[in-house]
Structure formats: structure tokens, C-alpha cells
mmCIF file of C-alpha atoms in Angstrom:
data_model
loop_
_atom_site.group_PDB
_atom_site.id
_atom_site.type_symbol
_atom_site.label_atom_id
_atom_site.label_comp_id
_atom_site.label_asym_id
_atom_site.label_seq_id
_atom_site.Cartn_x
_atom_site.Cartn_y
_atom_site.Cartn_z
ATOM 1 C CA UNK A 1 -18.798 1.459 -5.815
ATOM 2 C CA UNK A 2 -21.082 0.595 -3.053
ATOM 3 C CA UNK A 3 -18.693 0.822 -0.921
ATOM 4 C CA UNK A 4 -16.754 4.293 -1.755
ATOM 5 C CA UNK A 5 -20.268 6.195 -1.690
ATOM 6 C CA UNK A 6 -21.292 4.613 1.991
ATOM 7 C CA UNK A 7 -17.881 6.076 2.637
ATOM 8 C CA UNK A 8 -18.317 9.117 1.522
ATOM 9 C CA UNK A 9 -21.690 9.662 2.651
ATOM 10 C CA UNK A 10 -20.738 8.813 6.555
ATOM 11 C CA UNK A 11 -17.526 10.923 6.311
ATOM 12 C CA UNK A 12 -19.405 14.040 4.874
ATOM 13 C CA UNK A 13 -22.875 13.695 5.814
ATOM 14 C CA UNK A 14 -22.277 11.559 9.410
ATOM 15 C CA UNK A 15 -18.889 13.157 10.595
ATOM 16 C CA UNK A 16 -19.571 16.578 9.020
ATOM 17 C CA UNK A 17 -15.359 16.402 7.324
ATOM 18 C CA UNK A 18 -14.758 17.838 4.009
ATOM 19 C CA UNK A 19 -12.704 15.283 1.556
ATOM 20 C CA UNK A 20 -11.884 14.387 -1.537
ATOM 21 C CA UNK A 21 -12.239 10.368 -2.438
ATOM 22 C CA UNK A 22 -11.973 9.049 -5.892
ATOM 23 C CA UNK A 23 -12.810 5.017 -6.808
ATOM 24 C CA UNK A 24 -11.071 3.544 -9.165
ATOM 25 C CA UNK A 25 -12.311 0.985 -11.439
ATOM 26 C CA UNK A 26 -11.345 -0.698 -14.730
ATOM 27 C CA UNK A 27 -14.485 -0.815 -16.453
ATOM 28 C CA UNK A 28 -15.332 2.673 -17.872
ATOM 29 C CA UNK A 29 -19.324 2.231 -18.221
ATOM 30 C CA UNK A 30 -19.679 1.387 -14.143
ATOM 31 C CA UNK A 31 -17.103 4.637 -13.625
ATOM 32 C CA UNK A 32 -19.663 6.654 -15.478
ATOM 33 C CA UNK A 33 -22.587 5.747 -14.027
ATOM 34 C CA UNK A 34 -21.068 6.353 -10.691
ATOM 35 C CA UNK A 35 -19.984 9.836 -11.677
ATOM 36 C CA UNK A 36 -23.461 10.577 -12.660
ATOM 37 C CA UNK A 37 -25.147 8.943 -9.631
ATOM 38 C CA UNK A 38 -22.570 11.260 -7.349
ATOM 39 C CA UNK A 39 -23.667 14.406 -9.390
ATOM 40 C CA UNK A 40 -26.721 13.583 -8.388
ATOM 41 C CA UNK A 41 -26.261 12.688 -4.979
ATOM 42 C CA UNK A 42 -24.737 16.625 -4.222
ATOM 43 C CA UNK A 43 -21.413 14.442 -3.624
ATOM 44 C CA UNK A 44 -19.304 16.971 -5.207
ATOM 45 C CA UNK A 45 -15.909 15.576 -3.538
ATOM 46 C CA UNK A 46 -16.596 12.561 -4.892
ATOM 47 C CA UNK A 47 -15.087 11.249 -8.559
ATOM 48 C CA UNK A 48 -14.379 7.779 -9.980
ATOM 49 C CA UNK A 49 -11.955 6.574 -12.942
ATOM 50 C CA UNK A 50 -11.195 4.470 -15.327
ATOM 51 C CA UNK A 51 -8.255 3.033 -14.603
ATOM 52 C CA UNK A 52 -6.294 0.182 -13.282
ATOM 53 C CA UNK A 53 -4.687 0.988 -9.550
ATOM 54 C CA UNK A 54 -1.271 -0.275 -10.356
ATOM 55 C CA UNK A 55 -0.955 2.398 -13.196
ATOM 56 C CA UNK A 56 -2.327 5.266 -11.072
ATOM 57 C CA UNK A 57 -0.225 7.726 -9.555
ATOM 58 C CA UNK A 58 -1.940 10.148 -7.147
ATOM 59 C CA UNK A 59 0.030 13.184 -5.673
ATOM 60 C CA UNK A 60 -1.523 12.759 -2.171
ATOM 61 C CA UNK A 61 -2.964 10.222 -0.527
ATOM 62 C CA UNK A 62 -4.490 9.449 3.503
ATOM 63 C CA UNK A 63 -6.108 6.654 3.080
ATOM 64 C CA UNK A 64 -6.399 3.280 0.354
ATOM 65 C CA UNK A 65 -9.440 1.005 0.588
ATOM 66 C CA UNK A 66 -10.084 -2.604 -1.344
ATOM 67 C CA UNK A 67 -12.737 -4.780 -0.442
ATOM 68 C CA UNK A 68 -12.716 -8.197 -2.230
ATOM 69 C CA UNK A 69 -10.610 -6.742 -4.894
ATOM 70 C CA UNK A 70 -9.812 -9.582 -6.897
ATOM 71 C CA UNK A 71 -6.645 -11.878 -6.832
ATOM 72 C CA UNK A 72 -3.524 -9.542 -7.816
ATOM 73 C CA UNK A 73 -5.832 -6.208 -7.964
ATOM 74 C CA UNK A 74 -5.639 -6.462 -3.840
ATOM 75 C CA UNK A 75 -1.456 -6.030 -4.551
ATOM 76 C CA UNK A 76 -1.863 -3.170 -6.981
ATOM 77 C CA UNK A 77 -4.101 -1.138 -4.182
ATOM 78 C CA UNK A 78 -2.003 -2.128 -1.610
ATOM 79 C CA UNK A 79 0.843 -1.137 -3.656
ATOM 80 C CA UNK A 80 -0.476 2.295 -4.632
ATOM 81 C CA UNK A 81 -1.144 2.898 -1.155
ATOM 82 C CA UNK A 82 3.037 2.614 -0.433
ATOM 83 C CA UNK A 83 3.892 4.398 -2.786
ATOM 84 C CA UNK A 84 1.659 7.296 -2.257
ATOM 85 C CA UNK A 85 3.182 6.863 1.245
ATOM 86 C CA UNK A 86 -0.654 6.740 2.598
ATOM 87 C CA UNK A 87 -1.003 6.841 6.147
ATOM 88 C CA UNK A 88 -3.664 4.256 6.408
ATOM 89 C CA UNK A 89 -4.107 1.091 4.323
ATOM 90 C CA UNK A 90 -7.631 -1.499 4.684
ATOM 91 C CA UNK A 91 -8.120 -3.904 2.130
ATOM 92 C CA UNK A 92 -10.183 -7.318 2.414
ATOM 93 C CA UNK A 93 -8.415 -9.821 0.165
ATOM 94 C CA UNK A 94 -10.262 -11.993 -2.434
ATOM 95 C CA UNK A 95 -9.830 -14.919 -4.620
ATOM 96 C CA UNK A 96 -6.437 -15.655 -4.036
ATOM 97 C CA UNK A 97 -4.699 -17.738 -6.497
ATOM 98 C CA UNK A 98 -1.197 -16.441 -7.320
ATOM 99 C CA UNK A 99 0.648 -18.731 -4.803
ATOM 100 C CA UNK A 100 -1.897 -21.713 -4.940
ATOM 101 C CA UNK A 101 0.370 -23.533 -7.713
ATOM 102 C CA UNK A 102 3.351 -22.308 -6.469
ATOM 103 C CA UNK A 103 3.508 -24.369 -3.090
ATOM 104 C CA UNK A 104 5.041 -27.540 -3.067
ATOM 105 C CA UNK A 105 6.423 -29.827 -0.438
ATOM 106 C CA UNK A 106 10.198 -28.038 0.367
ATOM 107 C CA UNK A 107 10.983 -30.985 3.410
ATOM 108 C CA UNK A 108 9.463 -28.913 5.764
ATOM 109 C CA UNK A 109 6.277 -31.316 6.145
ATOM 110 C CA UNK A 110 4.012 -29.449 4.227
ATOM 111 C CA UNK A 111 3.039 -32.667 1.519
ATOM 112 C CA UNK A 112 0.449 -33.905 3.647
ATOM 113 C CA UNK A 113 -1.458 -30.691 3.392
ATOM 114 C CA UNK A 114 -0.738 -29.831 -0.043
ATOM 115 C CA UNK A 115 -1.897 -32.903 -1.341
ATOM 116 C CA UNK A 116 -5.422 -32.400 -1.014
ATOM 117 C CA UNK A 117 -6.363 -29.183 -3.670
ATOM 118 C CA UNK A 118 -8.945 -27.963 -1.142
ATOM 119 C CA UNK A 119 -6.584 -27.603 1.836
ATOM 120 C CA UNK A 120 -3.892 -26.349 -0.752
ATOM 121 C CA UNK A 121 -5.792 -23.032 -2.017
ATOM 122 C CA UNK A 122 -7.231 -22.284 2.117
ATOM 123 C CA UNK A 123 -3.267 -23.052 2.809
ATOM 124 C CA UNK A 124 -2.750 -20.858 -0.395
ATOM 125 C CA UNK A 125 -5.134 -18.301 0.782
ATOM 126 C CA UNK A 126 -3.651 -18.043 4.515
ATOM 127 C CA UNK A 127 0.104 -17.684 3.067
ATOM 128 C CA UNK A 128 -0.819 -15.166 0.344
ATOM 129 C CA UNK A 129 -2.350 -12.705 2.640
ATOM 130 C CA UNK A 130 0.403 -13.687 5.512
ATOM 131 C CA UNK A 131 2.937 -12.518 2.737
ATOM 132 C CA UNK A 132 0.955 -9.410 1.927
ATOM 133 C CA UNK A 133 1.215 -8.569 5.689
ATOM 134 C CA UNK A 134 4.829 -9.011 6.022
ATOM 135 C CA UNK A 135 5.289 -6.891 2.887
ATOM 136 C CA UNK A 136 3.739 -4.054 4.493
ATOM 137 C CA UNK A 137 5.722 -4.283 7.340
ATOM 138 C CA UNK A 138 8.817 -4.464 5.204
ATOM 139 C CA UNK A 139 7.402 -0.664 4.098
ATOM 140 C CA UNK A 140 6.882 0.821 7.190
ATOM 141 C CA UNK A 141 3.269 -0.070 8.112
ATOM 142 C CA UNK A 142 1.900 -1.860 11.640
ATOM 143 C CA UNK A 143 -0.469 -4.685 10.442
ATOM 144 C CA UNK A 144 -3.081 -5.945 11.793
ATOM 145 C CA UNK A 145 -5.128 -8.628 10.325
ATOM 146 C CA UNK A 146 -8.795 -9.203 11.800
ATOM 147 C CA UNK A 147 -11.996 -11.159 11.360
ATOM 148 C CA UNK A 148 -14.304 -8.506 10.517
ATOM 149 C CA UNK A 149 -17.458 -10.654 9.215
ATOM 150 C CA UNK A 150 -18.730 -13.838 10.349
ATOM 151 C CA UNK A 151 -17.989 -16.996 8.473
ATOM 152 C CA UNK A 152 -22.025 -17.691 8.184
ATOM 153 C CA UNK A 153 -22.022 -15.063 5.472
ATOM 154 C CA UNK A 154 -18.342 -15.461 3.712
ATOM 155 C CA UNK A 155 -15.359 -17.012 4.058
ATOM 156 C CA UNK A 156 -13.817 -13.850 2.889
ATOM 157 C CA UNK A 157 -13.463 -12.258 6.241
ATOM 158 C CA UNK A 158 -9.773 -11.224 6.849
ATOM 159 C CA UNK A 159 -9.330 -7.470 6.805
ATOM 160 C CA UNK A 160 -5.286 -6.347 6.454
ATOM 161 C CA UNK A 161 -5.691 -3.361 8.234
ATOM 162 C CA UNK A 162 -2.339 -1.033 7.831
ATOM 163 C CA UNK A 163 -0.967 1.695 9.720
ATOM 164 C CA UNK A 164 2.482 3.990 8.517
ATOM 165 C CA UNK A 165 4.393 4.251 11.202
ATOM 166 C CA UNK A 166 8.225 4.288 12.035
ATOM 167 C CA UNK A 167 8.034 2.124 14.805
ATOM 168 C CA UNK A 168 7.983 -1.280 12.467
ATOM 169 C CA UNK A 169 10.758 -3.736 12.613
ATOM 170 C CA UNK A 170 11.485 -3.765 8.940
ATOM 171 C CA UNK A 171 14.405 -5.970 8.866
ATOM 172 C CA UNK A 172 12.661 -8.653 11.190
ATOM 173 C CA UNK A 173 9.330 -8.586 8.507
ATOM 174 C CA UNK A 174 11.883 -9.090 5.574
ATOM 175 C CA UNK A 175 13.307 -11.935 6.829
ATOM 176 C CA UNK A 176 10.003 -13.347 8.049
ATOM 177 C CA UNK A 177 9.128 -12.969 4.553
ATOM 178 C CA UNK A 178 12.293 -14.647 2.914
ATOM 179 C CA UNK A 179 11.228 -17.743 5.653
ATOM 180 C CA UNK A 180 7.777 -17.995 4.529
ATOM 181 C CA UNK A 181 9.033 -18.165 0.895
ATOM 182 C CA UNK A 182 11.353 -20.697 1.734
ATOM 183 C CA UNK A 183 8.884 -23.155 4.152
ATOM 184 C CA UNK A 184 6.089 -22.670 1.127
ATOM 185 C CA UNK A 185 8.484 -22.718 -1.611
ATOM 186 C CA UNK A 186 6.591 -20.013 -3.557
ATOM 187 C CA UNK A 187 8.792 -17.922 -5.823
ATOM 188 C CA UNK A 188 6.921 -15.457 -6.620
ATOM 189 C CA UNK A 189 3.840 -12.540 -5.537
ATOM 190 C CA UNK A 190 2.675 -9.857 -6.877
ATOM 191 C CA UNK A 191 2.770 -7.165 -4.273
ATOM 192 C CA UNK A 192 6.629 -7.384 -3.794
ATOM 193 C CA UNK A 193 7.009 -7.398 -7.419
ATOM 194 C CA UNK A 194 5.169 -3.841 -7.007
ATOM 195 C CA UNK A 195 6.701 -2.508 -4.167
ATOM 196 C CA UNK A 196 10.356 -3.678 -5.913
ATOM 197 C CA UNK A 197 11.215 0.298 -6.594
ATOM 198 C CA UNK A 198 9.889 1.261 -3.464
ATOM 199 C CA UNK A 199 11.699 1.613 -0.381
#
């Protein structure tokens, strides 16, 4: 919530644009307390709901933001950004564990990094949001993924910063992503289970 009203406030207030931004979030007490608060606030382009992104289904959408949306909720806004063909997608990535017990040694010298569960969930961590990448590439976005906070203040730090664009390589990111299943013998991820209608 913090997040969407700073938004808001510096497009509208900073900027001087007109636009309409809604948050989404599951838990319906927090949604109304931030309707009330942006009532109050004179934010009258701004609205929040209760629901979960991967069951929303705006008509129109230019931009999707996540930050530190939990595990698979990251996929779902990522998702929901491709399919409402958004032209810009930003998402920080948090608590990754999907893949985590999905890796295993597949020959390719991965066993003496996988062995140890600490280096396994950062190697976990590193491949999840390397597949997420390669996933938006395979839909038509150029990725970028950057350090945006020091590591002092959370380990959290990688922004997936994604552009629409028909300049992307689709066919090279799809098999880049079949390889990186292969090498980390993970079956399975959220995101392309999303994006599996979309194309």
C-alpha cells in the first residue's frame, strides 16, 4: 500500500499527470482502509481491491508494479501484466521457494552446491528469478534485472525491470529457458504455468 500511494502521489502531485492506479490486495480489511485513507487524501484516481492478481482481468493496462510480493504472487503480477499486454513491467521478487526443492544434481556439477540448504535456496533464489526473466522475454518484453538497494539493508535487492517491445529474441529466451530447466532440473514454475494461454 505504501508503495502504490508514494506512486500516486509523485505521479499526480510531483509530475502534475492525471491517472488511474488501483492496488490489489488479498486481504479485504487493509483494501478498505486504503480506500478510505485515499478518500481522504483527495486521491480520487486512486482505488484498491480485494482480490488475488492472478484472477484479475483489467481491460487496460501501462504499467504492473510488485515489490516483495511474496513467492508465487510475484508470477501472478507478472503474469497479469502479459496478459494485459502492459507496456512496462517492475517487480522486486521475494521469498522464493517454488524451485528450491526442485533442484537436484542433473550431471551438470551442480551437487556440490546443492548440498549445502543455504547455498541451495540463494542458488534457488538466483534461478527462480533468472527463469522469470527469460519468461518475459519469451512474451515480448526487454529485461533488465538491477541492484536497486544495497545489501546493508536487504538481501532482497533484484528489481526485474520489463519493457514490451518487438525487438526481443523470443525463440533464443525459450530455449535459454528449456536449458536452465534442464542444467537445474526443475520441472516446474509458476509464471510459465500462467503465461501457458498466452502468446
Amino acid at each position: 500500500g505504501y508503495l502504490t500511494f508514494a506512486f500516486y502521489d509523485h505521479l499526480t502531485t510531483q509530475l502534475g499527470r492525471r491517472c488511474e492506479m488501483v492496488g490489489i490486495e488479498m486481504r479485504g480489511e487493509l483494501v478498505e482502509f486504503c480506500n478510505r485513507l485515499a478518500r481522504e487524501l483527495d486521491f480520487g484516481g486512486l482505488t484498491f481491491v480485494a482480490e488475488e492478481a492472478s484472477r484479475a482481468s483489467p481491460a487496460a493496462v501501462d504499467i504492473i508494479i510488485a515489490l516483495h510480493a511474496c513467492d508465487t504472487a510475484t508470477d501472478d503480477a507478472m503474469a497479469l501484466g502479459v496478459r494485459a499486454q502492459a507496456s512496462l513491467i517492475l517487480s522486486a521478487p521475494c521469498c522464493q521457494h517454488e524451485i528450491a526443492p526442485q533442484i537436484k544434481d542433473t550431471g551438470d556439477g551442480l551437487l556440490g552446491l546443492i548440498k549445502y540448504p543455504l547455498l541451495k535456496q540463494r542458488q534457488a533464489d538466483l534461478v527462480t528469478d533468472a527463469a522469470r526473466a527469460l519468461l518475459l522475454e519469451v512474451s515480448g518484453y526487454k529485461v533488465k534485472l538491477i541492484e536497486f538497494v544495497s545489501t546493508e539493508h536487504t538481501s532482497k535487492n533484484i528489481l526485474i525491470a520489463a519493457v514490451r517491445s518487438s525487438q526481443v529474441d523470443r525463440a533464443m529466451a525459450r530455449e535459454q529457458y528449456q536449458a536452465l530447466k534442464t542444467t537445474t532440473g526443475f520441472s516446474t514454475q509458476h509464471l510459465e504455468t500462467q503465461l501457458k494461454d498466452v502468446e
